[in-house]
Amino acid sequence: MANIFDKLSGASKGVADMSKNASDTNNLKRKIAYEQERILEVMQEIGKHYYSNPNGDYTALCEDIDDRKRRINSMRNELQSIKGFRICSKCGTKFDEKYTFEFCGKCGAKLLSE
Ligand SMILES: [Zn+2]
């Protein structure tokens, strides 16, 4: 009897891990989609302001977009690491999970750790 329960709990643990990965992936995809929508909105905002005031200062709005793009980048990296890949955020080289070095083998940038 004990054996069966061991097997059952082992199996359900595996399923829980898998669905955790799947929900992490979905979460990240949702967040990336959200940031992409926000970038479009901010761009529209800039367009409207620029139309009425071409000499205005749009630095803050542009920085907001840059921030969101950075966030999207690191979330994409996270997505890849869930799938077992790591991508260099600088040159875009892809490494599989066997590549354990801290720095990109191509450009030397620091790879984001999992
Ligand atoms: Zn690189």
CSV table of C-alpha atoms and ligand atoms in Angstrom, one decimal:
chain,number,residue,atom,x,y,z
A,1,MET,CA,0.0,0.0,0.0
A,2,ALA,CA,2.8,2.4,1.0
A,3,ASN,CA,4.4,1.9,-2.4
A,4,ILE,CA,1.2,2.9,-4.3
A,5,PHE,CA,1.0,6.1,-2.2
A,6,ASP,CA,4.6,6.9,-2.9
A,7,LYS,CA,4.1,6.5,-6.6
A,8,LEU,CA,0.9,8.6,-6.5
A,9,SER,CA,2.5,11.4,-4.6
A,10,GLY,CA,5.6,11.2,-6.9
A,11,ALA,CA,3.4,11.4,-10.0
A,12,SER,CA,1.3,14.3,-8.7
A,13,LYS,CA,4.5,16.2,-7.8
A,14,GLY,CA,5.7,15.9,-11.4
A,15,VAL,CA,2.4,17.2,-12.7
A,16,ALA,CA,2.5,20.1,-10.3
A,17,ASP,CA,6.0,21.0,-11.5
A,18,MET,CA,4.9,20.9,-15.1
A,19,SER,CA,1.8,23.0,-14.5
A,20,LYS,CA,3.8,25.5,-12.5
A,21,ASN,CA,6.1,25.9,-15.5
A,22,ALA,CA,3.2,26.2,-17.8
A,23,SER,CA,1.5,28.9,-15.6
A,24,ASP,CA,4.9,30.8,-15.3
A,25,THR,CA,5.1,30.7,-19.1
A,26,ASN,CA,1.6,32.0,-19.5
A,27,ASN,CA,2.1,34.7,-16.9
A,28,LEU,CA,5.2,35.9,-18.6
A,29,LYS,CA,3.5,35.9,-22.0
A,30,ARG,CA,0.6,37.9,-20.6
A,31,LYS,CA,2.9,40.4,-19.0
A,32,ILE,CA,4.9,40.8,-22.2
A,33,ALA,CA,1.7,41.3,-24.2
A,34,TYR,CA,0.6,43.9,-21.6
A,35,GLU,CA,3.9,45.8,-21.9
A,36,GLN,CA,3.7,45.8,-25.7
A,37,GLU,CA,0.2,47.2,-25.5
A,38,ARG,CA,1.3,49.9,-23.1
A,39,ILE,CA,4.2,50.8,-25.4
A,40,LEU,CA,1.7,51.4,-28.2
A,41,GLU,CA,-0.4,53.5,-26.0
A,42,VAL,CA,2.6,55.6,-24.9
A,43,MET,CA,3.6,56.0,-28.5
A,44,GLN,CA,0.1,57.3,-29.3
A,45,GLU,CA,0.3,59.6,-26.4
A,46,ILE,CA,3.6,61.0,-27.7
A,47,GLY,CA,2.0,61.4,-31.1
A,48,LYS,CA,-0.9,63.4,-29.7
A,49,HIS,CA,1.3,65.7,-27.7
A,50,TYR,CA,3.7,66.2,-30.5
A,51,TYR,CA,0.8,67.2,-32.8
A,52,SER,CA,-0.3,69.9,-30.5
A,53,ASN,CA,3.2,70.9,-29.3
A,54,PRO,CA,6.1,69.8,-31.6
A,55,ASN,CA,8.6,71.6,-29.3
A,56,GLY,CA,7.6,69.8,-26.1
A,57,ASP,CA,9.8,67.6,-24.0
A,58,TYR,CA,9.0,63.9,-24.5
A,59,THR,CA,12.0,62.5,-22.7
A,60,ALA,CA,9.9,61.0,-19.8
A,61,LEU,CA,7.5,59.3,-22.2
A,62,CYS,CA,10.4,57.9,-24.3
A,63,GLU,CA,12.1,56.7,-21.2
A,64,ASP,CA,8.9,54.9,-20.2
A,65,ILE,CA,9.0,53.1,-23.5
A,66,ASP,CA,12.7,52.2,-23.0
A,67,ASP,CA,11.9,50.9,-19.5
A,68,ARG,CA,9.1,48.7,-20.8
A,69,LYS,CA,11.3,47.4,-23.7
A,70,ARG,CA,13.9,46.4,-21.1
A,71,ARG,CA,11.3,44.7,-19.0
A,72,ILE,CA,10.1,42.8,-22.1
A,73,ASN,CA,13.7,41.8,-22.9
A,74,SER,CA,14.3,40.3,-19.5
A,75,MET,CA,10.9,38.6,-19.4
A,76,ARG,CA,11.8,37.0,-22.8
A,77,ASN,CA,15.0,35.8,-21.3
A,78,GLU,CA,13.1,34.4,-18.4
A,79,LEU,CA,10.8,32.6,-20.8
A,80,GLN,CA,13.7,31.1,-22.6
A,81,SER,CA,15.3,29.9,-19.3
A,82,ILE,CA,12.0,28.2,-18.4
A,83,LYS,CA,12.2,26.4,-21.8
A,84,GLY,CA,15.8,25.5,-21.0
A,85,PHE,CA,17.5,28.2,-23.1
A,86,ARG,CA,19.3,31.3,-22.2
A,87,ILE,CA,19.7,34.2,-24.7
A,88,CYS,CA,22.4,36.8,-24.5
A,89,SER,CA,20.5,40.1,-24.1
A,90,LYS,CA,23.3,41.9,-25.9
A,91,CYS,CA,24.0,39.9,-29.1
A,92,GLY,CA,21.0,37.5,-29.0
A,93,THR,CA,23.1,34.3,-29.1
A,94,LYS,CA,21.2,31.3,-27.8
A,95,PHE,CA,22.6,28.9,-25.3
A,96,ASP,CA,21.0,25.7,-24.1
A,97,GLU,CA,20.9,24.6,-20.4
A,98,LYS,CA,24.2,22.8,-20.7
A,99,TYR,CA,26.0,26.1,-21.1
A,100,THR,CA,26.6,27.1,-17.5
A,101,PHE,CA,29.1,29.9,-17.9
A,102,GLU,CA,28.1,33.3,-16.6
A,103,PHE,CA,29.1,35.2,-19.6
A,104,CYS,CA,28.2,35.1,-23.3
A,105,GLY,CA,30.7,33.0,-25.2
A,106,LYS,CA,30.3,35.3,-28.2
A,107,CYS,CA,30.3,38.9,-27.0
A,108,GLY,CA,31.2,38.4,-23.3
A,109,ALA,CA,28.1,40.1,-21.9
A,110,LYS,CA,26.8,38.8,-18.6
A,111,LEU,CA,24.0,36.3,-19.1
A,112,LEU,CA,21.0,36.6,-16.8
A,113,SER,CA,21.0,33.8,-14.3
A,114,GLU,CA,17.9,31.6,-13.9
B,1,ZN,ZN,26.4,38.0,-26.4
